[in-house]
Amino acid sequence: MQTSDQSIFCPTCGAANSQGTQICQYCQASLLPAAESAAIADSSPARERPAVIRLGPEAEEEPVDSRSLVPLWPGMVLRERYHILRILGRGGSGAVYEASDLHEGERRVAIKEIVAFHLEPRVAAETMAAFYSEASLLATLRHPSLPEVYEYFTEQDCCYLVMEFIQGETLEERLQRSQDGRLPLAEALEIAIQLCTVLEYLHSRPVPIIFRDLKPANIMLDSVAGRVCLIDFGIARRFKPGQSRDTLALGSPGYAAPEQYGRAQSTPQADIYGLGATLHQMLTGVDPSEAPLRFASLRSFDPSLPPELDELVARMVEISPQKRPASAAEVRRQLDLIRLQLPQDQRTSSRRPGQQPPPTRGKRRRQVAQLSTAAPSAAAASPAPTLPRRLLLFAGPFLLGTVVGLLGAHELGLPLISASARLQTPTVFARTPAANLLSLPRVSVRLALSYSGHQAPVRAVAFSSDGQYLASGDLAHVVHVWEPLSGELLLHYDDHRAAITSLAWLPGTSVLASSSEDGTVQVWDVAQQQRLLIYRGHRGAVRAVRGSAVGLFASGGVDGSVQVWEASTGTRRWLLLDGRHLPINALSWSPATTTLASADEGGNVLLWDTRSAALSARQSILDAVSGQPVALLALAWSPDGSQLAGAGADGQVVLISLQGSAFLGGQAVSSLPCTTLAWSPDSRLLLTGSGNQATIWLASMTAYSPLYTYEEQEGNVAAVDWALNGGLLASTGGNSVRVWSVSSSG
Ligand SMILES: Nc1ncnc2c1ncn2[C@@H]1O[C@H](COP(=O)(O)OP(=O)(O)OP(=O)(O)O)[C@@H](O)[C@H]1O
């Protein structure tokens, strides 16, 4: 359904006028008294006051346009069944997708989505009720010109209608392709006659069904079967005898009959009007939405057109429904007669509706890639008995050649790396003068090794909780798991299809999760060398994943949702939304796992109570100079649970005390974005990465004192981590990962 955001509909003639107009430009009636009711025609769920789902006490509500919501992601599998292939179109209330049905031999289906999760609970409930009513209506219909409905369901506050996929194009696209925007007479007649048959069918149901939105964009021409199909039953309604006017005025300007604008109840004559407007456009090339309710004689455009057709179309678009033909059946009979009277060579179209010119070599549609047989179903555990594709285990120390750099490890009691390791040019720490040297702890930092097994910039690093493993992930979607003190590569994983964004271990286990711009989180057990599952609950890139000690992963991404799911099965426990739909950049669990913190692109830190899955606090972070919200890029809870640190795109690091959720203030640590953060195990020191510098700070409430700054020569420091058992930290720089041994005193 399409309504113009800029239009106000005349209550007298139904014409669309621009907002602010006081006199109808078509019939000169006053628009003022009716403005309020006419505006109903312009309402859509997307324009309702937005709502917040699982809203906490401090959350505010802001308008959300459903068109800005991120749709399902090509590649994801909906309901463990429908593999989304591409977006076919987007409308006011959601999108339509082409998908392959994995339960039906990869049968091609079209899935229509109605997004409701951004709506107020009341509006969402109404939307869903309307959806079920329309879907159940459509599911009962059987006609060659209607797509068959296979299934409908709701999932995460979105409604989905799975239907027959029609291979072809819309009549609107066909008209755009044609010369002068019109069609040959025989083709137009064939399309109109087929439309009459489906309208006859709808209007003759025991309770007649009025389509109410007949227009070229809602008509599909099946290039395989040569049939004409009606799509988009969004505003179809049952005709209720005795009702004087429609509850809601809906339709598309130019094609909608005047009575659809609230003056009367729409009857089958409303569909005859829409068909007349469409037929007029097919024969003249004039788009009726440009001058609604004005239809010049067909023969004024093309004098060769039959006068009977001219007269029939003029009757079909009469303002008064009573003057229009009595039924679609009558229109069809007349069109048949007109066609019969045409000279033999003009009676049949050289092409069936929707039939395309034969494809030229090399222009055929590419076969859509099939799901990898190794990929487990969405959000479900895979019993995968074998290693996933490209999951390789390398035993032995052959990677020692890539392990370079060793400075004074013996001083710190670290094991020496094999003498075969090449020594790197010594790395120099620039010791930054501290404000008050006497009161500051002493930090001793030594480079233990540089790992250069990656072929692309490294974006994420994470120590397992026992410090045995270090995982690193890069822009070329490769994850390596290696032994941090020897650099021995244990696992090479490249089943992601886009850059790795974040890595997280499940505390106390060898289970690792990697999130990616490909929209998935992949989970595998490093010790078992087995992938456990692929989590596909997000729409769009996943930017953060974090594991909790109670067997849950939390993930967040550009779709603005935080999702909490079971690490062993991928079953989602909570979908946490705050109504703003700002991309989630970072997550952190409180050590007691009772709170989950998320940070978004709009500078909000949100605290979610994991017992009630409700928002318990929100803190907005503003740029120290401009006062504007600043995107938060990293978040880390101190291991003692007392405070939460956030890093901003303005180079600011903020601290939030968790006693009373007080914001303790922030300090600019760099003029460049601060992209990564990690706490020392004793919760006293904070490691940040900004530009090409990695800095260790004494993180006091009032000021941060820099203790060490390392200037990375190979690129920016995109990620850092501090091993929980102390002693080691890791930082990235270009394609390399450096492992440092660290000790502090005082
Ligand atoms: N059954 C189908 N088979 C193939 N393609 C379809 C099918 N249904 C819809 N489409 C494609 O999806 C596009 C959008 O469909 P539709 O008009 O139903 O949704 P919409 O524009 O989101 O609806 P609305 O106008 O209610 O906002 C169509 O233009 C068409 O290209």
mmCIF file of C-alpha atoms in Angstrom, residues 290-560:
data_model
loop_
_atom_site.group_PDB
_atom_site.id
_atom_site.type_symbol
_atom_site.label_atom_id
_atom_site.label_comp_id
_atom_site.label_asym_id
_atom_site.label_seq_id
_atom_site.Cartn_x
_atom_site.Cartn_y
_atom_site.Cartn_z
ATOM 1 C CA GLU A 290 0.022 12.762 -11.472
ATOM 2 C CA ALA A 291 -3.510 14.105 -11.978
ATOM 3 C CA PRO A 292 -5.934 11.959 -9.997
ATOM 4 C CA LEU A 293 -9.540 11.678 -11.135
ATOM 5 C CA ARG A 294 -8.847 13.169 -14.549
ATOM 6 C CA PHE A 295 -8.913 10.715 -17.378
ATOM 7 C CA ALA A 296 -8.849 12.163 -20.865
ATOM 8 C CA SER A 297 -10.439 10.150 -23.651
ATOM 9 C CA LEU A 298 -8.269 7.256 -24.813
ATOM 10 C CA ARG A 299 -8.792 8.260 -28.409
ATOM 11 C CA SER A 300 -7.392 11.733 -27.729
ATOM 12 C CA PHE A 301 -4.082 9.921 -27.262
ATOM 13 C CA ASP A 302 -4.513 7.285 -29.910
ATOM 14 C CA PRO A 303 -7.396 7.696 -32.381
ATOM 15 C CA SER A 304 -6.871 4.132 -33.605
ATOM 16 C CA LEU A 305 -8.177 2.697 -30.314
ATOM 17 C CA PRO A 306 -11.711 1.240 -30.496
ATOM 18 C CA PRO A 307 -14.432 3.771 -29.469
ATOM 19 C CA GLU A 308 -16.152 1.013 -27.406
ATOM 20 C CA LEU A 309 -13.008 0.659 -25.335
ATOM 21 C CA ASP A 310 -12.794 4.413 -24.868
ATOM 22 C CA GLU A 311 -16.378 4.444 -23.658
ATOM 23 C CA LEU A 312 -15.880 1.431 -21.339
ATOM 24 C CA VAL A 313 -12.765 2.882 -19.652
ATOM 25 C CA ALA A 314 -14.527 6.229 -19.182
ATOM 26 C CA ARG A 315 -17.365 4.406 -17.384
ATOM 27 C CA MET A 316 -14.954 2.432 -15.234
ATOM 28 C CA VAL A 317 -13.382 5.633 -13.862
ATOM 29 C CA GLU A 318 -16.644 7.472 -13.228
ATOM 30 C CA ILE A 319 -16.595 9.429 -9.940
ATOM 31 C CA SER A 320 -19.953 7.957 -8.991
ATOM 32 C CA PRO A 321 -19.712 4.199 -8.304
ATOM 33 C CA GLN A 322 -23.273 3.746 -9.546
ATOM 34 C CA LYS A 323 -22.274 4.885 -13.028
ATOM 35 C CA ARG A 324 -19.497 2.306 -13.317
ATOM 36 C CA PRO A 325 -20.061 -1.150 -14.832
ATOM 37 C CA ALA A 326 -22.031 -3.361 -12.476
ATOM 38 C CA SER A 327 -19.364 -6.042 -12.107
ATOM 39 C CA ALA A 328 -15.939 -7.229 -13.136
ATOM 40 C CA ALA A 329 -17.707 -9.955 -15.077
ATOM 41 C CA GLU A 330 -19.449 -7.332 -17.166
ATOM 42 C CA VAL A 331 -16.146 -5.552 -17.838
ATOM 43 C CA ARG A 332 -14.586 -8.845 -18.880
ATOM 44 C CA ARG A 333 -17.442 -9.635 -21.293
ATOM 45 C CA GLN A 334 -17.088 -6.241 -22.921
ATOM 46 C CA LEU A 335 -13.313 -6.532 -23.177
ATOM 47 C CA ASP A 336 -13.706 -9.967 -24.741
ATOM 48 C CA LEU A 337 -16.129 -8.492 -27.282
ATOM 49 C CA ILE A 338 -13.793 -5.608 -28.074
ATOM 50 C CA ARG A 339 -10.960 -8.054 -28.565
ATOM 51 C CA LEU A 340 -13.062 -10.224 -30.857
ATOM 52 C CA GLN A 341 -13.868 -7.246 -33.027
ATOM 53 C CA LEU A 342 -10.206 -6.420 -33.576
ATOM 54 C CA PRO A 343 -8.625 -7.456 -36.872
ATOM 55 C CA GLN A 344 -7.221 -10.982 -36.530
ATOM 56 C CA ASP A 345 -3.564 -9.843 -36.437
ATOM 57 C CA GLN A 346 -4.229 -7.453 -33.505
ATOM 58 C CA ARG A 347 -6.183 -9.863 -31.338
ATOM 59 C CA THR A 348 -3.318 -11.685 -29.754
ATOM 60 C CA SER A 349 -0.247 -10.235 -28.238
ATOM 61 C CA SER A 350 3.021 -11.438 -29.706
ATOM 62 C CA ARG A 351 4.105 -11.994 -26.124
ATOM 63 C CA ARG A 352 2.192 -13.411 -23.229
ATOM 64 C CA PRO A 353 1.964 -11.037 -20.262
ATOM 65 C CA GLY A 354 5.275 -10.944 -18.506
ATOM 66 C CA GLN A 355 7.080 -12.831 -21.184
ATOM 67 C CA GLN A 356 10.509 -11.356 -21.619
ATOM 68 C CA PRO A 357 12.610 -11.254 -24.738
ATOM 69 C CA PRO A 358 14.761 -14.416 -24.810
ATOM 70 C CA PRO A 359 17.773 -13.995 -22.581
ATOM 71 C CA THR A 360 20.977 -13.234 -24.327
ATOM 72 C CA ARG A 361 23.995 -15.383 -23.568
ATOM 73 C CA GLY A 362 25.779 -14.353 -20.426
ATOM 74 C CA LYS A 363 22.853 -12.289 -19.197
ATOM 75 C CA ARG A 364 21.040 -15.138 -17.528
ATOM 76 C CA ARG A 365 20.387 -14.780 -13.856
ATOM 77 C CA ARG A 366 23.122 -16.229 -11.804
ATOM 78 C CA GLN A 367 22.179 -19.308 -9.848
ATOM 79 C CA VAL A 368 21.861 -18.348 -6.232
ATOM 80 C CA ALA A 369 24.451 -20.002 -4.069
ATOM 81 C CA GLN A 370 23.070 -22.818 -1.984
ATOM 82 C CA LEU A 371 23.569 -23.174 1.704
ATOM 83 C CA SER A 372 26.693 -24.990 2.554
ATOM 84 C CA THR A 373 25.815 -28.489 3.606
ATOM 85 C CA ALA A 374 28.227 -28.053 6.459
ATOM 86 C CA ALA A 375 26.346 -25.054 7.806
ATOM 87 C CA PRO A 376 24.036 -25.943 10.630
ATOM 88 C CA SER A 377 20.558 -24.515 10.718
ATOM 89 C CA ALA A 378 19.909 -21.095 12.152
ATOM 90 C CA ALA A 379 20.168 -20.511 15.822
ATOM 91 C CA ALA A 380 20.383 -24.183 16.550
ATOM 92 C CA ALA A 381 23.025 -26.520 17.690
ATOM 93 C CA SER A 382 24.695 -28.505 15.030
ATOM 94 C CA PRO A 383 25.476 -32.098 15.678
ATOM 95 C CA ALA A 384 28.230 -31.578 13.096
ATOM 96 C CA PRO A 385 30.187 -34.776 13.402
ATOM 97 C CA THR A 386 33.125 -33.500 11.433
ATOM 98 C CA LEU A 387 35.126 -30.352 11.327
ATOM 99 C CA PRO A 388 33.450 -27.559 9.442
ATOM 100 C CA ARG A 389 34.782 -26.506 6.115
ATOM 101 C CA ARG A 390 38.150 -24.814 6.314
ATOM 102 C CA LEU A 391 38.512 -25.470 10.020
ATOM 103 C CA LEU A 392 42.053 -26.700 10.229
ATOM 104 C CA LEU A 393 44.101 -27.838 13.106
ATOM 105 C CA PHE A 394 47.807 -27.302 12.881
ATOM 106 C CA ALA A 395 49.925 -29.212 15.305
ATOM 107 C CA GLY A 396 53.595 -28.588 15.813
ATOM 108 C CA PRO A 397 55.732 -25.538 16.073
ATOM 109 C CA PHE A 398 56.150 -24.758 12.385
ATOM 110 C CA LEU A 399 54.763 -21.294 12.907
ATOM 111 C CA LEU A 400 57.599 -20.332 15.120
ATOM 112 C CA GLY A 401 59.070 -18.654 12.118
ATOM 113 C CA THR A 402 56.343 -16.078 12.416
ATOM 114 C CA VAL A 403 56.876 -15.594 16.099
ATOM 115 C CA VAL A 404 59.231 -12.762 16.421
ATOM 116 C CA GLY A 405 60.442 -10.476 19.141
ATOM 117 C CA LEU A 406 61.528 -11.294 22.605
ATOM 118 C CA LEU A 407 62.801 -8.796 25.061
ATOM 119 C CA GLY A 408 63.988 -9.826 28.447
ATOM 120 C CA ALA A 409 61.333 -12.427 29.032
ATOM 121 C CA HIS A 410 63.661 -14.186 31.444
ATOM 122 C CA GLU A 411 63.528 -11.184 33.744
ATOM 123 C CA LEU A 412 59.868 -11.863 34.247
ATOM 124 C CA GLY A 413 60.074 -15.568 34.561
ATOM 125 C CA LEU A 414 58.439 -16.192 31.222
ATOM 126 C CA PRO A 415 59.459 -19.244 29.282
ATOM 127 C CA LEU A 416 61.943 -18.512 26.570
ATOM 128 C CA ILE A 417 60.810 -19.004 23.045
ATOM 129 C CA SER A 418 62.740 -21.427 20.939
ATOM 130 C CA ALA A 419 65.982 -20.000 19.668
ATOM 131 C CA SER A 420 64.733 -20.579 16.163
ATOM 132 C CA ALA A 421 62.421 -17.611 16.536
ATOM 133 C CA ARG A 422 63.600 -14.618 14.595
ATOM 134 C CA LEU A 423 64.248 -11.556 16.665
ATOM 135 C CA GLN A 424 62.405 -8.453 15.758
ATOM 136 C CA THR A 425 63.775 -4.961 15.843
ATOM 137 C CA PRO A 426 63.471 -4.017 19.479
ATOM 138 C CA THR A 427 60.192 -2.342 20.286
ATOM 139 C CA VAL A 428 60.485 0.891 22.135
ATOM 140 C CA PHE A 429 58.103 2.050 24.784
ATOM 141 C CA ALA A 430 57.750 5.747 25.113
ATOM 142 C CA ARG A 431 57.372 6.296 28.802
ATOM 143 C CA THR A 432 54.888 9.064 29.235
ATOM 144 C CA PRO A 433 55.647 11.334 32.146
ATOM 145 C CA ALA A 434 53.156 10.727 34.905
ATOM 146 C CA ALA A 435 51.626 13.484 36.965
ATOM 147 C CA ASN A 436 52.663 12.190 40.317
ATOM 148 C CA LEU A 437 55.290 9.542 40.004
ATOM 149 C CA LEU A 438 55.466 8.759 43.698
ATOM 150 C CA SER A 439 51.852 7.779 44.049
ATOM 151 C CA LEU A 440 51.691 5.798 40.848
ATOM 152 C CA PRO A 441 52.158 2.077 40.640
ATOM 153 C CA ARG A 442 55.161 0.873 38.730
ATOM 154 C CA VAL A 443 54.396 -1.053 35.631
ATOM 155 C CA SER A 444 56.903 -3.212 33.905
ATOM 156 C CA VAL A 445 55.974 -4.164 30.364
ATOM 157 C CA ARG A 446 57.939 -6.379 28.011
ATOM 158 C CA LEU A 447 57.194 -7.591 24.558
ATOM 159 C CA ALA A 448 56.917 -11.361 24.730
ATOM 160 C CA LEU A 449 56.259 -12.005 21.059
ATOM 161 C CA SER A 450 54.813 -10.657 17.871
ATOM 162 C CA TYR A 451 52.489 -12.901 15.999
ATOM 163 C CA SER A 452 52.311 -12.289 12.282
ATOM 164 C CA GLY A 453 50.199 -15.172 11.040
ATOM 165 C CA HIS A 454 47.451 -12.912 9.693
ATOM 166 C CA GLN A 455 47.354 -11.683 6.111
ATOM 167 C CA ALA A 456 45.019 -8.771 6.841
ATOM 168 C CA PRO A 457 44.613 -6.170 9.587
ATOM 169 C CA VAL A 458 43.609 -7.777 12.860
ATOM 170 C CA ARG A 459 40.403 -6.402 14.340
ATOM 171 C CA ALA A 460 39.791 -8.489 17.455
ATOM 172 C CA VAL A 461 41.792 -10.306 20.119
ATOM 173 C CA ALA A 462 40.618 -12.269 23.123
ATOM 174 C CA PHE A 463 42.366 -14.372 25.770
ATOM 175 C CA SER A 464 40.520 -17.445 26.991
ATOM 176 C CA SER A 465 39.692 -17.088 30.683
ATOM 177 C CA ASP A 466 42.488 -19.439 31.727
ATOM 178 C CA GLY A 467 44.934 -17.569 29.506
ATOM 179 C CA GLN A 468 45.817 -20.739 27.575
ATOM 180 C CA TYR A 469 44.574 -19.534 24.251
ATOM 181 C CA LEU A 470 44.611 -16.272 22.407
ATOM 182 C CA ALA A 471 42.160 -15.783 19.563
ATOM 183 C CA SER A 472 42.642 -13.157 16.885
ATOM 184 C CA GLY A 473 40.373 -12.274 13.981
ATOM 185 C CA ASP A 474 41.024 -10.171 10.913
ATOM 186 C CA LEU A 475 39.411 -8.157 8.163
ATOM 187 C CA ALA A 476 39.814 -11.039 5.722
ATOM 188 C CA HIS A 477 37.441 -13.053 7.968
ATOM 189 C CA VAL A 478 40.070 -15.386 9.338
ATOM 190 C CA VAL A 479 40.211 -16.359 13.001
ATOM 191 C CA HIS A 480 43.346 -17.845 14.507
ATOM 192 C CA VAL A 481 43.575 -19.439 17.899
ATOM 193 C CA TRP A 482 47.097 -19.724 19.179
ATOM 194 C CA GLU A 483 49.147 -20.298 22.230
ATOM 195 C CA PRO A 484 50.090 -16.826 23.543
ATOM 196 C CA LEU A 485 53.504 -17.707 24.862
ATOM 197 C CA SER A 486 54.753 -19.770 21.973
ATOM 198 C CA GLY A 487 52.777 -18.319 19.100
ATOM 199 C CA GLU A 488 51.867 -21.848 18.071
ATOM 200 C CA LEU A 489 48.825 -21.786 15.845
ATOM 201 C CA LEU A 490 46.216 -24.212 17.091
ATOM 202 C CA LEU A 491 43.315 -23.417 14.875
ATOM 203 C CA HIS A 492 42.658 -21.574 11.654
ATOM 204 C CA TYR A 493 39.021 -20.797 10.940
ATOM 205 C CA ASP A 494 37.712 -18.950 7.920
ATOM 206 C CA ASP A 495 34.078 -19.897 7.538
ATOM 207 C CA HIS A 496 32.904 -16.319 7.932
ATOM 208 C CA ARG A 497 32.091 -14.394 4.792
ATOM 209 C CA ALA A 498 33.054 -10.921 5.966
ATOM 210 C CA ALA A 499 35.359 -9.190 8.428
ATOM 211 C CA ILE A 500 35.561 -10.422 12.001
ATOM 212 C CA THR A 501 34.314 -7.738 14.370
ATOM 213 C CA SER A 502 34.612 -9.296 17.800
ATOM 214 C CA LEU A 503 35.721 -12.455 19.608
ATOM 215 C CA ALA A 504 34.538 -13.816 22.936
ATOM 216 C CA TRP A 505 35.255 -16.891 25.010
ATOM 217 C CA LEU A 506 32.723 -18.490 27.243
ATOM 218 C CA PRO A 507 34.357 -18.103 30.676
ATOM 219 C CA GLY A 508 35.856 -21.296 32.024
ATOM 220 C CA THR A 509 35.490 -23.196 28.747
ATOM 221 C CA SER A 510 37.227 -23.650 25.422
ATOM 222 C CA VAL A 511 34.141 -22.349 23.588
ATOM 223 C CA LEU A 512 34.832 -19.347 21.381
ATOM 224 C CA ALA A 513 32.425 -17.106 19.478
ATOM 225 C CA SER A 514 33.322 -14.862 16.582
ATOM 226 C CA SER A 515 31.012 -12.142 15.300
ATOM 227 C CA SER A 516 31.243 -10.798 11.811
ATOM 228 C CA GLU A 517 30.005 -8.251 9.349
ATOM 229 C CA ASP A 518 28.411 -11.201 7.550
ATOM 230 C CA GLY A 519 25.580 -11.039 10.100
ATOM 231 C CA THR A 520 26.447 -14.234 11.957
ATOM 232 C CA VAL A 521 28.084 -15.275 15.166
ATOM 233 C CA GLN A 522 29.869 -18.597 14.849
ATOM 234 C CA VAL A 523 30.567 -20.672 17.910
ATOM 235 C CA TRP A 524 32.962 -23.521 18.189
ATOM 236 C CA ASP A 525 34.769 -25.549 20.784
ATOM 237 C CA VAL A 526 38.466 -25.112 20.292
ATOM 238 C CA ALA A 527 39.438 -28.123 22.405
ATOM 239 C CA GLN A 528 36.990 -30.360 20.550
ATOM 240 C CA GLN A 529 37.897 -28.766 17.211
ATOM 241 C CA GLN A 530 34.252 -28.667 16.355
ATOM 242 C CA ARG A 531 31.930 -25.920 15.344
ATOM 243 C CA LEU A 532 28.879 -25.900 17.560
ATOM 244 C CA LEU A 533 26.531 -23.546 15.798
ATOM 245 C CA ILE A 534 25.986 -20.494 13.676
ATOM 246 C CA TYR A 535 23.784 -17.875 15.258
ATOM 247 C CA ARG A 536 21.829 -15.927 12.649
ATOM 248 C CA GLY A 537 19.434 -13.913 14.759
ATOM 249 C CA HIS A 538 20.716 -10.503 13.653
ATOM 250 C CA ARG A 539 19.844 -8.434 10.665
ATOM 251 C CA GLY A 540 23.009 -6.955 9.309
ATOM 252 C CA ALA A 541 26.524 -6.898 10.673
ATOM 253 C CA VAL A 542 27.099 -8.129 14.204
ATOM 254 C CA ARG A 543 29.571 -5.845 15.921
ATOM 255 C CA ALA A 544 29.954 -7.296 19.384
ATOM 256 C CA VAL A 545 29.748 -10.626 21.141
ATOM 257 C CA ARG A 546 30.427 -11.380 24.800
ATOM 258 C CA GLY A 547 30.214 -14.587 26.796
ATOM 259 C CA SER A 548 28.859 -14.927 30.327
ATOM 260 C CA ALA A 549 29.778 -17.342 33.075
ATOM 261 C CA VAL A 550 26.258 -18.770 32.968
ATOM 262 C CA GLY A 551 26.528 -20.211 29.472
ATOM 263 C CA LEU A 552 25.028 -17.327 27.531
ATOM 264 C CA PHE A 553 26.340 -15.221 24.724
ATOM 265 C CA ALA A 554 25.160 -11.676 24.145
ATOM 266 C CA SER A 555 25.488 -10.179 20.696
ATOM 267 C CA GLY A 556 24.702 -6.765 19.284
ATOM 268 C CA GLY A 557 24.869 -5.227 15.867
ATOM 269 C CA VAL A 558 23.762 -2.693 13.335
ATOM 270 C CA ASP A 559 20.129 -3.761 13.697
ATOM 271 C CA GLY A 560 20.134 -2.049 17.089
#
